[in-house]
Coordinates of C-alpha atoms and ligand atoms in Angstrom, one line a residue:
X718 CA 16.1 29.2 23.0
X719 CA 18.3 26.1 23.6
X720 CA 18.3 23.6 21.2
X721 CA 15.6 21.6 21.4
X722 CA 16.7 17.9 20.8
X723 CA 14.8 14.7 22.8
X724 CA 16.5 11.5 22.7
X725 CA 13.7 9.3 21.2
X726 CA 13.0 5.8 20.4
X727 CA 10.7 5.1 17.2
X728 CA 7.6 3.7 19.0
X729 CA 7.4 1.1 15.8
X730 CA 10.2 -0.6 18.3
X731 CA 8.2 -0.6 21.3
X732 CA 4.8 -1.0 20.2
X733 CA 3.3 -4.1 17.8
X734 CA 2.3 -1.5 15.3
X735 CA 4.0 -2.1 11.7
X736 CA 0.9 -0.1 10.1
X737 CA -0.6 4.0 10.4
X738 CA -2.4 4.9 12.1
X739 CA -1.7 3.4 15.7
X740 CA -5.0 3.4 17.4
X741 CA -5.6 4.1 21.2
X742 CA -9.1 3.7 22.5
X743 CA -11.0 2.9 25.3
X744 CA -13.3 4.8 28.0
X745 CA -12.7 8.3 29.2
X746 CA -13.1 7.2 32.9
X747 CA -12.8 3.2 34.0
X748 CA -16.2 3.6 35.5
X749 CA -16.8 0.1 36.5
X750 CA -16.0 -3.5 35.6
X751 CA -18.2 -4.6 32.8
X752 CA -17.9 -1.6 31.4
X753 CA -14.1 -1.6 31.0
X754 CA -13.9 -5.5 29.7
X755 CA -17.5 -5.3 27.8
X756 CA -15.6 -2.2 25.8
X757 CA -12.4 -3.7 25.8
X758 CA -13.3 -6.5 23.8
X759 CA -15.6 -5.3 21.4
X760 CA -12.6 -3.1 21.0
X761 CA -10.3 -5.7 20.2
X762 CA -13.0 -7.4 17.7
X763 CA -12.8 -4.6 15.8
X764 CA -9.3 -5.3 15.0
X765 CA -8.2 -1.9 14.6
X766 CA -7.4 -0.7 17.9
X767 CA -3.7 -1.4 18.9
X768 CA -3.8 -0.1 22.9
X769 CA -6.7 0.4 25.5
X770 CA -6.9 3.7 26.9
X771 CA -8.7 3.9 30.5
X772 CA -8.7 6.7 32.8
X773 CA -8.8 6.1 36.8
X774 CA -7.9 9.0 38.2
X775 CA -9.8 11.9 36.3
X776 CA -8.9 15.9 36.5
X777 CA -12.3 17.1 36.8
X778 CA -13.4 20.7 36.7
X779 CA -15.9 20.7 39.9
X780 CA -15.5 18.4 42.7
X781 CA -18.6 17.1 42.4
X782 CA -18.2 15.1 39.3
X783 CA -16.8 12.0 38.8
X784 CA -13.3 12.2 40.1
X785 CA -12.4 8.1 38.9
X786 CA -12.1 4.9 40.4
X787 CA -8.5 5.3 41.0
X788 CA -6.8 1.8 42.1
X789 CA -9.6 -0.1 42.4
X790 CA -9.4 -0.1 38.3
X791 CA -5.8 -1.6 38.3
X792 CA -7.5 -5.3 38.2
X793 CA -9.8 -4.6 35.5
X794 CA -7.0 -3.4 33.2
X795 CA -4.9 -6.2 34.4
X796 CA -7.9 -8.5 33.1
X797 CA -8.2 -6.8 30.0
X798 CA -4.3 -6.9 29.2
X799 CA -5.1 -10.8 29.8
X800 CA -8.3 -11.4 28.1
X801 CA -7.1 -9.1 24.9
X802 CA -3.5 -9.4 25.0
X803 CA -3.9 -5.2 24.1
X804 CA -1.7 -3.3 26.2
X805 CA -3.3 -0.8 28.4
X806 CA -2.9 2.4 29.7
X807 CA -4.0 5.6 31.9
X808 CA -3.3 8.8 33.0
X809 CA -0.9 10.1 35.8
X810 CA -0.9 13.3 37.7
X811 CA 1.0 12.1 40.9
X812 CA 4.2 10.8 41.5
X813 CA 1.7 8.2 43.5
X814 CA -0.1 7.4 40.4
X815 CA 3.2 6.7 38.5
X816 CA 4.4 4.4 41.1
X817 CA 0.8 2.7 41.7
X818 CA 0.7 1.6 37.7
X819 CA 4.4 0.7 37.6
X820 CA 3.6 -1.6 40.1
X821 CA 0.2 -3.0 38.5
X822 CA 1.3 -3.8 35.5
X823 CA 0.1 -0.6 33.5
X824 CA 2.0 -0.6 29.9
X825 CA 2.0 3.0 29.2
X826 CA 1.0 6.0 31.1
X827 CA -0.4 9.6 29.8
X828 CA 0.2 13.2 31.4
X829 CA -3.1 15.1 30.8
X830 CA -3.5 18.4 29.7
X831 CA -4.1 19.8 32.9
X832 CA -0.8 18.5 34.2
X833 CA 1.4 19.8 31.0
X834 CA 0.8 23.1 32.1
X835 CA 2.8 22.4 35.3
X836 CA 6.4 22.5 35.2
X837 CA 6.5 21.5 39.2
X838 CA 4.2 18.6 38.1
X839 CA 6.0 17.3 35.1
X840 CA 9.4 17.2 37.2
X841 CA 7.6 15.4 39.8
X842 CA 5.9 12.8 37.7
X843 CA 9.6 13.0 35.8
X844 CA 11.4 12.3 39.1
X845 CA 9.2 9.2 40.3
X846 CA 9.9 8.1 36.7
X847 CA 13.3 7.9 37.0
X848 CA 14.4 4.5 36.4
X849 CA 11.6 3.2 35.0
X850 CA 11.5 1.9 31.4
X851 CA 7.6 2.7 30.5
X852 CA 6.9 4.9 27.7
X853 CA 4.5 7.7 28.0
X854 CA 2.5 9.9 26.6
X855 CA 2.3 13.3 26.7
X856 CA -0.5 15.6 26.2
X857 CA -0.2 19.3 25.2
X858 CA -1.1 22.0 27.6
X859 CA -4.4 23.1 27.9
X860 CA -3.0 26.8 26.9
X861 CA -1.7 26.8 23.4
X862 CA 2.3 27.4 24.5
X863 CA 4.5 25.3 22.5
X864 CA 7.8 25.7 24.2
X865 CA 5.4 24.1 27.7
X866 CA 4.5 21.0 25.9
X867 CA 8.1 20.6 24.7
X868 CA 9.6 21.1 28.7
X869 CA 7.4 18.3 29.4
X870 CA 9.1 16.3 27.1
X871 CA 12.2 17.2 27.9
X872 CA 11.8 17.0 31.8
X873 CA 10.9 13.3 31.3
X874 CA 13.8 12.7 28.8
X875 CA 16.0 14.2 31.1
X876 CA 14.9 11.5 33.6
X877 CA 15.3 8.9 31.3
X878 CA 12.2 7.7 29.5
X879 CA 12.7 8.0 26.1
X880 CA 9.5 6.2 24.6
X881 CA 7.4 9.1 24.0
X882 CA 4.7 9.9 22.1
X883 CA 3.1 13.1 21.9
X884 CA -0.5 13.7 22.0
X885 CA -2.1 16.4 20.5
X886 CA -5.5 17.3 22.0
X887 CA -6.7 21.0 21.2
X888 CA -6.3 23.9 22.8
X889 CA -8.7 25.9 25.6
X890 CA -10.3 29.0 23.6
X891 CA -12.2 32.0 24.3
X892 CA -13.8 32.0 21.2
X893 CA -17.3 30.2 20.3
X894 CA -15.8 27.9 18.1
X895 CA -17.0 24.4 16.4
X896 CA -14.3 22.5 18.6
X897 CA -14.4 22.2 22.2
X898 CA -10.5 22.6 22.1
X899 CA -9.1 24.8 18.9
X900 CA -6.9 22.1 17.3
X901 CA -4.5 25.1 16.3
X902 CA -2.9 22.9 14.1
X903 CA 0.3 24.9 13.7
X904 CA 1.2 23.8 16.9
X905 CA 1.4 20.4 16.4
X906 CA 3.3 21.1 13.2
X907 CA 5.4 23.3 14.4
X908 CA 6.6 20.4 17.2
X909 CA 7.1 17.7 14.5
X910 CA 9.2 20.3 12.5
X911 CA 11.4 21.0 15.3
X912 CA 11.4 17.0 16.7
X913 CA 10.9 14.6 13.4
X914 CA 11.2 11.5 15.6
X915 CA 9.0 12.1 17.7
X916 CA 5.7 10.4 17.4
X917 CA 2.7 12.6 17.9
X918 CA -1.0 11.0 17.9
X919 CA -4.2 13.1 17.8
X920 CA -6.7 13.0 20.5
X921 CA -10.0 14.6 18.0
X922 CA -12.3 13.4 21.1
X923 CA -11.3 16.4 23.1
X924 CA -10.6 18.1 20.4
X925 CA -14.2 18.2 19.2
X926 CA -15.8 17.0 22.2
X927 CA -18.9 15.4 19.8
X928 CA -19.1 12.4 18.1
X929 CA -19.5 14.2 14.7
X930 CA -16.6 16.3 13.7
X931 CA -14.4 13.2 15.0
X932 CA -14.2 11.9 11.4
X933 CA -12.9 15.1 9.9
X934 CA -10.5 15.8 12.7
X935 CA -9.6 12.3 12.2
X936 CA -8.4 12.6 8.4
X937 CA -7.1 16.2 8.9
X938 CA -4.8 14.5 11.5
X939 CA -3.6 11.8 8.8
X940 CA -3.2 13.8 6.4
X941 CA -0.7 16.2 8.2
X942 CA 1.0 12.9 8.1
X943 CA 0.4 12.2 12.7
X944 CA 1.2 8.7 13.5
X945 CA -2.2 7.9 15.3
X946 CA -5.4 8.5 17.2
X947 CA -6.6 8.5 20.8
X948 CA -10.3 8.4 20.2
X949 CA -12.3 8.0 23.4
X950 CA -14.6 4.6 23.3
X951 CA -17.3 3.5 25.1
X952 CA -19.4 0.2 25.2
X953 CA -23.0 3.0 25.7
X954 CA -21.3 6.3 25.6
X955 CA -25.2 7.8 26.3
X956 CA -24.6 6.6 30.2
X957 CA -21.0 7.5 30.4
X958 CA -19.7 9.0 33.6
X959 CA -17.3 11.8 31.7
X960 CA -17.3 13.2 28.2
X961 CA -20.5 11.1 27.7
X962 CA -21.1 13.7 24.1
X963 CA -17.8 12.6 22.7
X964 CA -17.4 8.6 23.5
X965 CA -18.0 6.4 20.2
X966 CA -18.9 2.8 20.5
X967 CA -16.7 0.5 19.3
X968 CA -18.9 -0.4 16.2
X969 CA -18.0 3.1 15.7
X970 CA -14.8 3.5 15.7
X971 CA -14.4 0.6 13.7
X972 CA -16.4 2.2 10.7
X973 CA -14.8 5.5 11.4
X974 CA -11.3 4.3 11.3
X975 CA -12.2 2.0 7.9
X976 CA -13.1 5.0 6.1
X977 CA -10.4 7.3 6.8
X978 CA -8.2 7.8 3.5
X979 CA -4.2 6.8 4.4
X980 CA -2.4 8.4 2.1
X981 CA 1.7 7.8 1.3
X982 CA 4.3 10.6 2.3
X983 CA 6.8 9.0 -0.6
X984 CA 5.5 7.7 -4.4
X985 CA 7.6 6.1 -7.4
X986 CA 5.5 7.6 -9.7
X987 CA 7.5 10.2 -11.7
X988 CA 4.7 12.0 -14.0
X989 CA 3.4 12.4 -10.4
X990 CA 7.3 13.8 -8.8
X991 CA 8.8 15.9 -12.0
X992 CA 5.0 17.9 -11.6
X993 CA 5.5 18.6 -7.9
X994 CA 9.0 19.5 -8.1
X995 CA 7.7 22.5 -11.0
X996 CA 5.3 23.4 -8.9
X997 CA 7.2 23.3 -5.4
X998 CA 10.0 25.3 -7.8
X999 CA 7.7 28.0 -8.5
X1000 CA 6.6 28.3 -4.5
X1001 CA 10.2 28.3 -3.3
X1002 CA 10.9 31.7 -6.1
X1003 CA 7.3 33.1 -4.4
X1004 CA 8.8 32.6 -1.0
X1005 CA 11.9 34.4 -1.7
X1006 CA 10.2 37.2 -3.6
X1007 CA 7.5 37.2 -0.6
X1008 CA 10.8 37.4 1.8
X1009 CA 12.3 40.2 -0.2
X1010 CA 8.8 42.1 -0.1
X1011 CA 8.9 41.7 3.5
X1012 CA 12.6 43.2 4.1
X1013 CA 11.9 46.0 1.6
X1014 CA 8.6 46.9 3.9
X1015 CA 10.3 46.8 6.8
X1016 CA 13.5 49.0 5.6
X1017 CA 10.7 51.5 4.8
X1018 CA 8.6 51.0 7.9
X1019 CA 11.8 52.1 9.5
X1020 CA 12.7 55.5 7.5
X1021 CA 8.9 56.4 8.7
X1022 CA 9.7 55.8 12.2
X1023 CA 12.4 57.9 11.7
X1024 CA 10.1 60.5 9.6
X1025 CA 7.8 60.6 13.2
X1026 CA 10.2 60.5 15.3
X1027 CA 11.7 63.9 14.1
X1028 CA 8.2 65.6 14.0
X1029 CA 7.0 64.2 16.9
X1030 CA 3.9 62.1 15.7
X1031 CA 2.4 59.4 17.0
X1032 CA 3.6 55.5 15.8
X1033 CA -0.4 54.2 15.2
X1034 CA -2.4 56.3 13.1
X1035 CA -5.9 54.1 13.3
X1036 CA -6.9 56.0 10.5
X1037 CA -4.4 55.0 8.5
X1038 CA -4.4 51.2 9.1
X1039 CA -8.3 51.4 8.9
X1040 CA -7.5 52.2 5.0
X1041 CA -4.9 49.9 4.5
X1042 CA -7.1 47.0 5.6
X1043 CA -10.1 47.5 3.6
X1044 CA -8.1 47.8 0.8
X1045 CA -6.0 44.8 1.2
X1046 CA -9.1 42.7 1.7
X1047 CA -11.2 44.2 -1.2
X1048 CA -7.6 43.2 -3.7
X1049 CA -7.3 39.8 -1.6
X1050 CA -11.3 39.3 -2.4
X1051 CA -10.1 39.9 -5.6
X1052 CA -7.7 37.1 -5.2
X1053 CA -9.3 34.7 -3.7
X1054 CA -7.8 35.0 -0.4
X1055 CA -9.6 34.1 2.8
X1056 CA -10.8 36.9 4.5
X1057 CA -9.8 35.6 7.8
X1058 CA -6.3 34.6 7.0
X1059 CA -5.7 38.4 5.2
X1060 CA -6.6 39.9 8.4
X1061 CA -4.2 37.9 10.6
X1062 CA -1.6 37.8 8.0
X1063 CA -1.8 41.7 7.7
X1064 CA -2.1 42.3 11.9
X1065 CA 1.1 39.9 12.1
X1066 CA 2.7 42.6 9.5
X1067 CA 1.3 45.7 11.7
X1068 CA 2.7 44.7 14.6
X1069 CA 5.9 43.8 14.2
X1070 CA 6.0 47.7 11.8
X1071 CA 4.7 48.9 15.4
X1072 CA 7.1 46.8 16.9
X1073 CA 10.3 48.5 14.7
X1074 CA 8.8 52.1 15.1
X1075 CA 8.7 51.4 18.5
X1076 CA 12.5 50.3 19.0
X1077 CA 13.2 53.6 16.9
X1078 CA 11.6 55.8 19.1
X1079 CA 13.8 54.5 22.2
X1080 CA 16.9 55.5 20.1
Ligands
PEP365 C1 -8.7 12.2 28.9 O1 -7.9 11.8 28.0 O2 -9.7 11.7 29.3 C2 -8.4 13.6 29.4 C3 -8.7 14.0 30.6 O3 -7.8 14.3 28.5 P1 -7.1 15.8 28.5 O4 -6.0 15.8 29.5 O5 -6.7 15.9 27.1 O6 -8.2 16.8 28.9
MN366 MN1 -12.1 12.4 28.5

């Protein structure tokens, strides 16, 4: 894979924010004009919130929902920008929409999820960009691919914007889960490992889609060390027009947002440093012994391929594997281990042994 390296400028030069977390709230949808400025400035009472979020122009599922006000919202935003002094922004799937809020005065522009997903999109929305000198936000794909989510950054670096933040939002899911999106949170870790400087914000309103695992998602986010929040606010979330389950009213957010617990990245305290560095000692010796574990089970999964190949057996015995699980999670109960994260650790292990076998057998 090519090198993976945006040009990025800190948002702390861009945005008035010299605190963590940067807060972005407002409505889902701008359904109408009190509703936008009646939410705005509670919003802005609060004190916490540092941009309003509004959507106009809403990717809805079925046409018959509420597809947005589209431009008839720009003067309601423009009033709030005035009235609040917040800066305000929405989300863009066109390169129409890009150049309707570049020319009414929109501060900062989202790509949704739905538009990640599509490279023809992104380079459209990237290509009307060109030029322009408005930072935006991007979401992650609805489908949990990585290396997507980066070529939407790096379409719109390539045409120049280089105030980005990313937004991290959950990920569609099969499975029944609590979460309307699975946060897969390695994701989101895995981009800030590969981009430091970029800024990446959590969105727990469509992550949860409920009001009450927002707090949680909230201080999980902060304390994976993300540089903000998009939490979706509304002045009566109960007669919103779109995601009316997950909107908090800005009383809300203001008590949710007071309670989370910021914690430092960096301390002075030594009693506090000289113990983690023992203990992050010992891990870094477990992580080499775990890598040599690894190699040595490999080297061996290979002289077994080899074994089968010659006598013509198959590569999966399910018998076999059957055994090797059950045991592994009766010594991991043993351990302590989560059963869950055994099972996924061990089929990671199977298939790349399946994987080697495999690669033998073509020889
Ligand atoms: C939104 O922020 O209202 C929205 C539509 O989000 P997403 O693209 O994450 O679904
Ligand atoms: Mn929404």
């Amino acid at each position: 894979m090519n090198e993976f390296n945006p040009d990025i400028a800190p948002f702390k030069e861009w945005l008035p924010v010299n605190h963590r977390p940067l807060i972005v709230s407002g409505p889902c949808s701008a359904e109408n004009k009190q509703q936008v400025l009646a939410t705005a400035k509670a919003l802005v009472k609060t004190g916490v919130v540092n941009v309003f979020r509004a959507g106009l122009w809403k990717p809805r599922t079925r046409p018959d929902a509420f597809e947005g006000v589209g431009a008839l919202g720009f003067p309601w935003l423009q009033q709030v920008k005035k009235e609040t002094g917040l800066p305000v922004c929405t989300e863009v799937a066109t390169p129409e929409h890009v150049e309707q809020c570049l020319q009414n005065g929109i501060d900062i522009l989202w790509i949704g999820a739905r538009t990640t997903v599509n490279p023809f999109s992104v380079q459209e929305i990237a290509e009307a960009l060109k030029g322009a000198d408005i930072p935006v936000m991007i979401k992650n794909p609805v489908n949990p691919d990585l290396k997507l989510w980066m070529g939407a950054i790096e379409r719109l670096n390539q045409a120049g914007i280089k105030k980005m933040i990313a937004i991290h939002r959950g990920f569609y899911s099969f499975e029944q889960a609590p979460f309307r999106n699975d946060p897969i949170w390695e994701i989101p870790i895995e981009l800030m490992r590969l981009c430091p400087n970029l800024p990446i914000i959590c969105d727990p309103s469509h992550i949860t889609g409920n009001t009450f695992l927002i707090e949680a998602v909230c201080q999980k986010a902060m304390d994976l060390e993300m540089d903000g929040l998009m939490i979706e606010s509304h002045i009566d979330p109960k007669v919103a027009l779109s995601d009316k389950e997950q909107q908090v009213t800005p009383a809300e957010l203001e008590k949710l947002v007071a309670q989370l617990i910021i914690r430092d990245n960096i301390t002075d305290n030594n009693d506090f440093l000289e113990k983690l560095k023992e203990l992050r000692f010992e891990i870094d010796k477990l992580d080499a012994e775990l890598i040599q574990l690894l190699s040595k089970r490999m080297s061996i999964i290979d002289q077994i391929g080899y074994h089968k190949k010659e006598n013509n057996i198959t590569i999966l015995q399910i018998n076999r594997w059957n055994n090797i699980v059950r045991e592994c999670l009766e010594m991991g109960d043993k351990g302590g281990l989560n059963r869950e994260f055994l099972i996924r650790l061990l089929q990671i292990i199977h298939e790349e042994s399946i994987q080697r076998q495999t690669e033998i057998f073509k020889k």
